[in-house]
Coordinates of C-alpha atoms in Angstrom, one line a residue:
X18 CA 62.1 26.5 -68.3
X19 CA 59.2 24.7 -70.1
X20 CA 58.9 20.9 -69.9
X21 CA 57.8 19.7 -73.3
X22 CA 56.4 16.5 -72.0
X23 CA 54.2 18.3 -69.5
X24 CA 53.0 20.7 -72.2
X25 CA 52.3 17.8 -74.5
X26 CA 50.3 16.0 -71.7
X27 CA 48.3 19.2 -71.1
X28 CA 47.6 19.6 -74.8
X29 CA 46.4 16.0 -75.0
X30 CA 44.1 16.4 -72.0
X31 CA 42.8 19.7 -73.5
X32 CA 42.1 18.0 -76.8
X33 CA 40.2 15.1 -75.2
X34 CA 38.1 17.6 -73.2
X35 CA 37.3 19.6 -76.3
X36 CA 36.3 16.4 -78.1
X37 CA 33.9 15.5 -75.2
X38 CA 32.3 18.9 -75.2
X39 CA 32.1 18.9 -79.0
X40 CA 30.3 15.5 -78.9
X41 CA 27.9 16.8 -76.2
X42 CA 27.2 20.0 -78.2
X43 CA 26.4 17.9 -81.3
X44 CA 24.0 15.7 -79.4
X45 CA 22.2 18.7 -77.8
X46 CA 22.0 20.4 -81.2
X47 CA 20.5 17.2 -82.7
X48 CA 17.7 17.2 -80.1
X49 CA 17.0 20.9 -80.7
X50 CA 16.9 20.5 -84.5
X51 CA 14.6 17.4 -84.2
X52 CA 12.3 19.2 -81.8
X53 CA 12.1 22.1 -84.2
X54 CA 11.3 19.9 -87.1
X55 CA 8.5 18.1 -85.2
X56 CA 7.0 21.4 -84.0
X57 CA 7.2 22.8 -87.5
X58 CA 5.6 19.7 -89.0
X59 CA 2.7 19.7 -86.6
X60 CA 2.2 23.4 -87.2
X61 CA 2.1 22.9 -90.9
X62 CA -0.2 19.9 -90.6
X63 CA -2.6 21.9 -88.4
X64 CA -2.5 24.8 -90.8
X65 CA -3.4 22.6 -93.8
X66 CA -6.0 20.7 -91.8
X67 CA -7.7 23.9 -90.9
X68 CA -7.3 25.2 -94.4
X69 CA -8.8 22.0 -95.8
X70 CA -11.7 22.2 -93.4
X71 CA -12.5 25.8 -94.3
X72 CA -12.2 25.1 -98.0
X73 CA -14.5 22.1 -97.7
X74 CA -17.1 24.1 -95.8
X75 CA -17.0 27.0 -98.2
X76 CA -17.0 24.8 -101.4
X77 CA -19.0 21.8 -100.4
X78 CA -20.9 23.2 -97.4
X79 CA -19.6 20.4 -95.1
X80 CA -16.5 19.4 -93.2
X81 CA -14.1 16.7 -94.4
X82 CA -15.3 13.2 -93.7
X83 CA -19.0 14.3 -93.6
X84 CA -21.2 12.4 -96.1
X85 CA -22.9 14.5 -98.8
X86 CA -26.2 16.0 -97.6
X87 CA -25.3 15.4 -94.0
X88 CA -24.2 18.2 -91.6
X89 CA -21.6 17.5 -88.9
X90 CA -23.2 16.4 -85.7
X91 CA -23.1 19.1 -82.9
X92 CA -22.0 18.2 -79.5
X93 CA -24.8 17.2 -77.2
X94 CA -26.4 20.1 -75.4
X95 CA -29.3 20.4 -73.0
X96 CA -32.4 21.1 -75.0
X97 CA -36.1 20.4 -75.1
X98 CA -36.9 16.9 -76.5
X99 CA -38.0 17.0 -80.1
X100 CA -41.2 15.2 -80.9
X101 CA -41.6 13.1 -84.1
X102 CA -43.2 15.0 -86.9
X103 CA -46.9 14.6 -87.1
X104 CA -46.6 13.1 -90.6
X105 CA -44.4 10.3 -89.2
X106 CA -47.3 8.2 -88.1
X107 CA -48.9 4.9 -89.1
X108 CA -52.3 3.3 -88.7
X109 CA -52.1 1.0 -85.7
X110 CA -54.3 -1.6 -87.5
X111 CA -51.2 -2.3 -89.6
X112 CA -49.6 -3.9 -86.6
X113 CA -50.7 -7.5 -85.9
X114 CA -51.9 -8.7 -82.6
X115 CA -49.0 -10.3 -80.7
X116 CA -49.2 -13.4 -78.5
X117 CA -50.8 -12.3 -75.2
X118 CA -47.6 -13.1 -73.2
X119 CA -45.8 -10.3 -75.0
X120 CA -48.1 -7.6 -73.7
X121 CA -48.1 -5.9 -70.3
X122 CA -49.9 -3.0 -68.8
X123 CA -53.4 -1.8 -68.4
X124 CA -56.2 -3.9 -70.0
X125 CA -58.1 -0.7 -70.9
X126 CA -55.1 1.5 -71.5
X127 CA -55.6 4.3 -74.1
X128 CA -51.9 4.4 -75.0
X129 CA -50.2 1.5 -76.8
X130 CA -46.4 1.4 -77.0
X131 CA -45.2 -1.1 -79.6
X132 CA -41.4 -1.7 -79.5
X133 CA -39.4 -3.5 -82.2
X134 CA -36.3 -4.7 -80.4
X135 CA -33.2 -6.9 -80.5
X136 CA -31.8 -8.5 -77.3
X137 CA -28.2 -7.9 -78.4
X138 CA -28.8 -4.2 -79.4
X139 CA -27.1 -2.0 -76.8
X140 CA -29.6 0.8 -77.4
X141 CA -32.5 -1.5 -76.8
X142 CA -30.8 -2.5 -73.6
X143 CA -30.5 1.1 -72.5
X144 CA -34.2 1.7 -73.1
X145 CA -35.2 -1.4 -71.2
X146 CA -33.0 -0.7 -68.2
X147 CA -33.4 3.1 -68.0
X148 CA -36.5 4.4 -69.8
X149 CA -39.1 1.6 -69.6
X150 CA -39.1 1.4 -65.8
X151 CA -39.8 5.1 -65.7
X152 CA -42.7 4.8 -68.1
X153 CA -44.2 1.9 -66.1
X154 CA -43.7 3.8 -62.8
X155 CA -45.1 7.1 -64.2
X156 CA -48.1 5.7 -66.0
X157 CA -48.9 2.2 -64.7
X158 CA -52.1 0.9 -66.2
X159 CA -52.6 3.9 -68.4
X160 CA -50.2 2.4 -71.0
X161 CA -49.9 -1.0 -72.6
X162 CA -46.5 -2.2 -73.8
X163 CA -46.2 -4.6 -76.7
X164 CA -42.8 -6.3 -77.5
X165 CA -42.0 -7.2 -81.1
X166 CA -38.9 -9.0 -82.4
X167 CA -36.4 -7.5 -84.8
X168 CA -33.1 -9.5 -84.4
X169 CA -30.5 -7.7 -86.6
X170 CA -28.5 -10.0 -88.9
X171 CA -25.1 -8.8 -87.8
X172 CA -25.9 -9.7 -84.1
X173 CA -24.8 -13.3 -83.9
X174 CA -26.9 -14.1 -80.8
X175 CA -30.0 -12.1 -81.4
X176 CA -32.0 -14.7 -83.3
X177 CA -31.7 -17.4 -80.7
X178 CA -32.2 -14.9 -77.9
X179 CA -35.5 -13.9 -79.5
X180 CA -36.5 -17.6 -79.9
X181 CA -35.6 -18.1 -76.2
X182 CA -38.0 -15.3 -75.1
X183 CA -40.7 -16.9 -77.2
X184 CA -40.1 -20.3 -75.8
X185 CA -40.3 -18.9 -72.3
X186 CA -43.6 -17.2 -73.1
X187 CA -45.0 -20.3 -74.8
X188 CA -44.1 -22.5 -71.9
X189 CA -44.7 -20.2 -68.9
X190 CA -46.9 -17.3 -70.1
X191 CA -46.4 -13.6 -69.6
X192 CA -44.6 -13.9 -66.3
X193 CA -42.0 -16.2 -67.9
X194 CA -41.6 -14.1 -71.1
X195 CA -40.9 -10.9 -69.2
X196 CA -38.6 -12.7 -66.7
X197 CA -36.6 -14.0 -69.6
X198 CA -36.8 -10.6 -71.3
X199 CA -35.3 -9.0 -68.2
X200 CA -32.7 -11.7 -67.7
X201 CA -31.3 -11.2 -71.2
X202 CA -31.3 -7.4 -71.1
X203 CA -30.2 -6.9 -67.5
X204 CA -27.7 -9.8 -67.3
X205 CA -27.1 -11.5 -70.6
X206 CA -26.4 -8.3 -72.6
X207 CA -24.2 -6.6 -69.9
X208 CA -22.2 -9.8 -69.1
X209 CA -21.9 -10.9 -72.7
X210 CA -23.9 -14.1 -72.0
X211 CA -26.4 -14.6 -74.8
X212 CA -25.1 -17.9 -76.2
X213 CA -27.4 -20.9 -76.1
X214 CA -25.9 -22.4 -73.0
X215 CA -26.5 -19.1 -71.1
X216 CA -30.1 -18.9 -72.4
X217 CA -30.7 -22.4 -71.0
X218 CA -29.2 -21.3 -67.7
X219 CA -31.5 -18.3 -67.6
X220 CA -34.5 -20.6 -68.3
X221 CA -33.5 -22.7 -65.3
X222 CA -33.1 -19.7 -63.1
X223 CA -36.6 -18.4 -63.8
X224 CA -38.1 -21.8 -63.1
X225 CA -38.9 -23.2 -66.5
X226 CA -38.9 -26.9 -67.3
X227 CA -35.3 -27.3 -68.6
X228 CA -36.1 -30.3 -70.9
X229 CA -39.1 -28.6 -72.5
X230 CA -37.2 -25.3 -72.9
X231 CA -34.2 -27.1 -74.5
X232 CA -36.5 -28.9 -76.9
X233 CA -38.2 -25.7 -77.9
X234 CA -35.0 -23.7 -78.4
X235 CA -32.9 -26.4 -80.1
X236 CA -35.8 -27.4 -82.3
X237 CA -36.4 -23.8 -83.5
X238 CA -40.1 -24.1 -82.5
X239 CA -40.6 -20.4 -82.3
X240 CA -38.5 -19.3 -85.3
X241 CA -41.6 -18.8 -87.5
X242 CA -43.0 -16.3 -84.9
X243 CA -39.8 -14.2 -85.2
X244 CA -40.0 -14.4 -89.0
X245 CA -43.5 -12.9 -88.9
X246 CA -42.3 -9.9 -86.8
X247 CA -39.4 -9.4 -89.2
X248 CA -41.7 -9.4 -92.2
X249 CA -44.1 -6.9 -90.5
X250 CA -41.3 -4.6 -89.5
X251 CA -40.2 -4.4 -93.2
X252 CA -43.7 -3.6 -94.3
X253 CA -43.8 -0.8 -91.8
X254 CA -40.4 0.6 -92.9
X255 CA -38.7 -0.1 -89.6
X256 CA -35.0 0.4 -90.3
X257 CA -33.3 -0.2 -87.0
X258 CA -33.7 -1.0 -83.3
X259 CA -35.2 0.1 -81.1
X260 CA -38.2 1.6 -83.0
X261 CA -41.4 2.5 -81.2
X262 CA -45.0 3.2 -82.3
X263 CA -47.0 5.1 -79.6
X264 CA -50.6 5.0 -80.8
X265 CA -49.0 5.1 -84.3
X266 CA -46.5 7.9 -83.7
X267 CA -43.0 6.8 -84.5
X268 CA -40.0 7.2 -82.2
X269 CA -36.7 5.9 -83.4
X270 CA -33.8 5.2 -81.0
X271 CA -33.4 5.0 -77.3
X272 CA -34.4 8.6 -76.7
X273 CA -34.7 10.1 -73.2
X274 CA -37.7 9.5 -71.0
X275 CA -38.9 13.1 -71.5
X276 CA -39.5 12.4 -75.2
X277 CA -41.7 9.4 -74.5
X278 CA -43.4 11.4 -71.7
X279 CA -44.4 14.2 -74.1
X280 CA -45.9 11.8 -76.6
X281 CA -47.7 9.8 -74.0
X282 CA -49.1 12.9 -72.3
X283 CA -50.3 14.2 -75.7
X284 CA -52.1 10.9 -76.4
X285 CA -53.7 10.8 -72.9
X286 CA -54.9 14.4 -73.3
X287 CA -56.4 13.7 -76.7
X288 CA -58.1 10.6 -75.4
X289 CA -55.9 8.3 -77.4

């Protein structure tokens, strides 16, 4: 004999169980559908991205986002350094004689390296920390290095840093100029300390008269010297930092030591 109440209880439990499974099934299905939509969307996006790139290359000869007349930059590979073209050369007489404290190297050197630089420029810092020491070690008195100022207008601390180097040279001569030069590139730039207070601290650390240095820097006593270098760089067509003239041959950017070595060796072999 069937007990209706028991059957009803069993039916209710069965219905509740079915509802739970149904809810779980709907939730799982939602995740599956959402995942499928995301996968399909990405696949379609990749398809059209690739299609757009191919069309752009075929029609315009360049990939999307590449300015007209400019090819996409390849990934860096190991290759022989490329020398500047022979035509990219100036007459060294166009470069004015700098203050003596901004020159270091051999008195009778046959190779002159003139650098237009910015103390806040990271590429100038890379050259100073990595490449310049190799040049000095390799060639010693065979080369003469000349520093010229080109503080870029979008570098907030570059102008005062240039003035600080000039103040150091004016007060303490070559030793003080190059000590301040190294302080700013090796410490100031890396640590983000090129504000006026830090420049005065550097002057103190290299042994300059603090009062005299502060008067020079705060009074802008060397700003006119920086302006002369800026004007000269414009006449020479210098467009960025660092830019180098090695016996007139132009090298733009913080290129590897091997590039500088090839140019210097050429000049030494040709007698300068």
